[in-house]
Amino acid sequence: MKRQVVLHPGLNLGSADEYSHAQSEPVIFGFWVFLMADLVLFAILFATYASMSVQGQAGGPSPTDVFDLPSAFIETMLLLSSSITFGMASLALKYKADRQHLVFWLVLTFCLGAGFIGMEVRDFWIMTQQGAVPQRSGFLSAFYMLVATHGIHVTAGLCWMIVMLVQLLVLGRTTQVKLRLMRLALFWHMLDIVWVCIFTFVYLFGVAL
Amino acid sequence: MKSDAMTDEHVEPYAQDFRAYCIGGLLALVLTALAFGLVIFEILPYFERLIALAVLAVTQIVVHFRYFLHIGWHSHRDDLQLVLFTSLILFLMVGGTIWILSNLHERMM
């Protein structure tokens, strides 16, 4: 089995589109460096949350009081399946000559992502109704800061997805559009990795405590 | 556009790439279900449960990097080194913050 040279993270176009493949390395490497820097932002928010979640409750509600585990599970499943459907979109981008497969998987990914954001906003709404507002305690400030930053990233990804769908319909499958979609794929998969940390270290640790 | 055409030589890599996403997705689902199962059914004593959760999370992150982001040993650039270096920085920042602030908290009590 001969192995293609892997130029960058994410699915490489390889022999499916030699020209775009050759163009891809510098732009995607640059985006990869941005993603690693973005992880530093999340790491600091995680560190703040870890310090605040136990010691900063200020007599207010504890994680066990306010977290809704079934809801977090549904959100996790929505985001995870959106990652898988984006993988299918990447495959369609690489191997299918038509736009329909790609558009179908992107729209499906968008719906799953939008469902995730909807569930998250619903969670926040229920929490604020219970009096668990950001200004109540250090724990809640850190919680909203961390989870909402992730949510804003996902929302930005959804906007990016709409822009890419328009570009796909207007410009077609040009090299530029392909490279942008490949960067969006990296962004989306990275947000799923951040969510793995959130559901483990925020929700599951919080309820297990 | 002619390079986009689905030709015979693409069939085998397609199956290979498709399998990677399927394996990744399946592993991620199983690991997620295990993590939630541990907490919902209260398996294992408290401390061991937290350790198990952390191990499951790290495993799932590795799975995501391997199967969704395709980070491996064969990359042309130093993508893997960049990930590992970032992990080191994150570990120092997060670990250091938690250590210092919990120490400070104890002294303030």
PDB file of C-alpha atoms in Angstrom, chain A residues 67-85 109 111-123 143 147 150 154 188-189 191-205 207, chain B residues 24-37 39-40 53 56-57 60-61 64 68:
ATOM      1  CA  PHE A  67     -25.865  20.680  36.037  1.00  0.00           C
ATOM      2  CA  ASP A  68     -28.316  18.704  33.921  1.00  0.00           C
ATOM      3  CA  LEU A  69     -26.441  15.540  32.947  1.00  0.00           C
ATOM      4  CA  PRO A  70     -28.964  14.097  30.419  1.00  0.00           C
ATOM      5  CA  SER A  71     -28.936  17.444  28.625  1.00  0.00           C
ATOM      6  CA  ALA A  72     -25.107  17.479  28.586  1.00  0.00           C
ATOM      7  CA  PHE A  73     -25.214  13.934  27.173  1.00  0.00           C
ATOM      8  CA  ILE A  74     -27.542  14.981  24.336  1.00  0.00           C
ATOM      9  CA  GLU A  75     -25.302  17.983  23.573  1.00  0.00           C
ATOM     10  CA  THR A  76     -22.258  15.702  23.507  1.00  0.00           C
ATOM     11  CA  MET A  77     -23.981  13.324  21.088  1.00  0.00           C
ATOM     12  CA  LEU A  78     -25.080  16.199  18.839  1.00  0.00           C
ATOM     13  CA  LEU A  79     -21.566  17.661  18.646  1.00  0.00           C
ATOM     14  CA  LEU A  80     -19.914  14.258  18.223  1.00  0.00           C
ATOM     15  CA  SER A  81     -22.238  13.248  15.393  1.00  0.00           C
ATOM     16  CA  SER A  82     -21.695  16.651  13.772  1.00  0.00           C
ATOM     17  CA  SER A  83     -17.969  15.880  13.834  1.00  0.00           C
ATOM     18  CA  ILE A  84     -18.630  12.563  12.088  1.00  0.00           C
ATOM     19  CA  THR A  85     -20.905  14.171   9.476  1.00  0.00           C
ATOM     20  CA  THR A 109     -23.553  19.209  10.174  1.00  0.00           C
ATOM     21  CA  CYS A 111     -28.334  21.318  11.784  1.00  0.00           C
ATOM     22  CA  LEU A 112     -26.549  19.203  14.410  1.00  0.00           C
ATOM     23  CA  GLY A 113     -24.375  22.171  15.430  1.00  0.00           C
ATOM     24  CA  ALA A 114     -27.407  24.446  15.623  1.00  0.00           C
ATOM     25  CA  GLY A 115     -29.161  21.814  17.752  1.00  0.00           C
ATOM     26  CA  PHE A 116     -26.164  21.814  20.084  1.00  0.00           C
ATOM     27  CA  ILE A 117     -26.270  25.595  20.451  1.00  0.00           C
ATOM     28  CA  GLY A 118     -30.043  25.465  20.992  1.00  0.00           C
ATOM     29  CA  MET A 119     -29.661  22.915  23.798  1.00  0.00           C
ATOM     30  CA  GLU A 120     -26.879  24.967  25.380  1.00  0.00           C
ATOM     31  CA  VAL A 121     -28.906  28.182  25.348  1.00  0.00           C
ATOM     32  CA  ARG A 122     -31.822  26.238  26.854  1.00  0.00           C
ATOM     33  CA  ASP A 123     -29.500  24.938  29.626  1.00  0.00           C
ATOM     34  CA  PHE A 143     -18.493  28.175  34.220  1.00  0.00           C
ATOM     35  CA  VAL A 147     -18.775  27.062  28.269  1.00  0.00           C
ATOM     36  CA  HIS A 150     -16.877  27.334  23.452  1.00  0.00           C
ATOM     37  CA  VAL A 154     -19.343  26.864  17.659  1.00  0.00           C
ATOM     38  CA  TRP A 188     -14.868  22.004  13.858  1.00  0.00           C
ATOM     39  CA  HIS A 189     -12.982  18.876  14.960  1.00  0.00           C
ATOM     40  CA  LEU A 191     -14.051  22.378  18.990  1.00  0.00           C
ATOM     41  CA  ASP A 192     -15.225  18.815  19.523  1.00  0.00           C
ATOM     42  CA  ILE A 193     -11.949  18.052  21.330  1.00  0.00           C
ATOM     43  CA  VAL A 194     -12.477  21.082  23.586  1.00  0.00           C
ATOM     44  CA  TRP A 195     -15.997  19.819  24.279  1.00  0.00           C
ATOM     45  CA  VAL A 196     -14.585  16.419  25.347  1.00  0.00           C
ATOM     46  CA  CYS A 197     -12.659  18.312  28.052  1.00  0.00           C
ATOM     47  CA  ILE A 198     -15.738  20.354  28.997  1.00  0.00           C
ATOM     48  CA  PHE A 199     -18.089  17.396  29.410  1.00  0.00           C
ATOM     49  CA  THR A 200     -15.467  15.436  31.348  1.00  0.00           C
ATOM     50  CA  PHE A 201     -13.875  18.051  33.580  1.00  0.00           C
ATOM     51  CA  VAL A 202     -16.855  20.372  34.005  1.00  0.00           C
ATOM     52  CA  TYR A 203     -20.027  18.291  33.809  1.00  0.00           C
ATOM     53  CA  LEU A 204     -18.952  14.767  34.813  1.00  0.00           C
ATOM     54  CA  PHE A 205     -16.398  15.864  37.448  1.00  0.00           C
ATOM     55  CA  VAL A 207     -21.649  15.805  39.219  1.00  0.00           C
TER      56      VAL A 207
ATOM     57  CA  GLY B  24     -12.868   7.174  14.992  1.00  0.00           C
ATOM     58  CA  GLY B  25     -16.581   7.833  15.328  1.00  0.00           C
ATOM     59  CA  LEU B  26     -17.269   4.421  16.852  1.00  0.00           C
ATOM     60  CA  LEU B  27     -14.401   4.689  19.369  1.00  0.00           C
ATOM     61  CA  ALA B  28     -15.468   8.221  20.326  1.00  0.00           C
ATOM     62  CA  LEU B  29     -19.066   7.082  20.888  1.00  0.00           C
ATOM     63  CA  VAL B  30     -17.980   4.137  23.044  1.00  0.00           C
ATOM     64  CA  LEU B  31     -15.607   6.277  25.129  1.00  0.00           C
ATOM     65  CA  THR B  32     -18.276   8.967  25.644  1.00  0.00           C
ATOM     66  CA  ALA B  33     -20.865   6.367  26.653  1.00  0.00           C
ATOM     67  CA  LEU B  34     -18.382   4.800  29.114  1.00  0.00           C
ATOM     68  CA  ALA B  35     -17.596   8.186  30.696  1.00  0.00           C
ATOM     69  CA  PHE B  36     -21.266   9.106  31.181  1.00  0.00           C
ATOM     70  CA  GLY B  37     -22.061   5.549  32.312  1.00  0.00           C
ATOM     71  CA  VAL B  39     -21.043   8.814  36.560  1.00  0.00           C
ATOM     72  CA  ILE B  40     -24.712   7.974  35.983  1.00  0.00           C
ATOM     73  CA  LEU B  53     -12.854   9.758  33.696  1.00  0.00           C
ATOM     74  CA  LEU B  56     -11.167   8.158  29.161  1.00  0.00           C
ATOM     75  CA  ALA B  57     -11.014  11.856  28.205  1.00  0.00           C
ATOM     76  CA  GLN B  60     -10.843  10.185  23.422  1.00  0.00           C
ATOM     77  CA  ILE B  61      -8.727  13.258  22.647  1.00  0.00           C
ATOM     78  CA  HIS B  64     -10.024  12.543  17.785  1.00  0.00           C
ATOM     79  CA  PHE B  68     -10.543  13.150  12.707  1.00  0.00           C
TER      80      PHE B  68
END
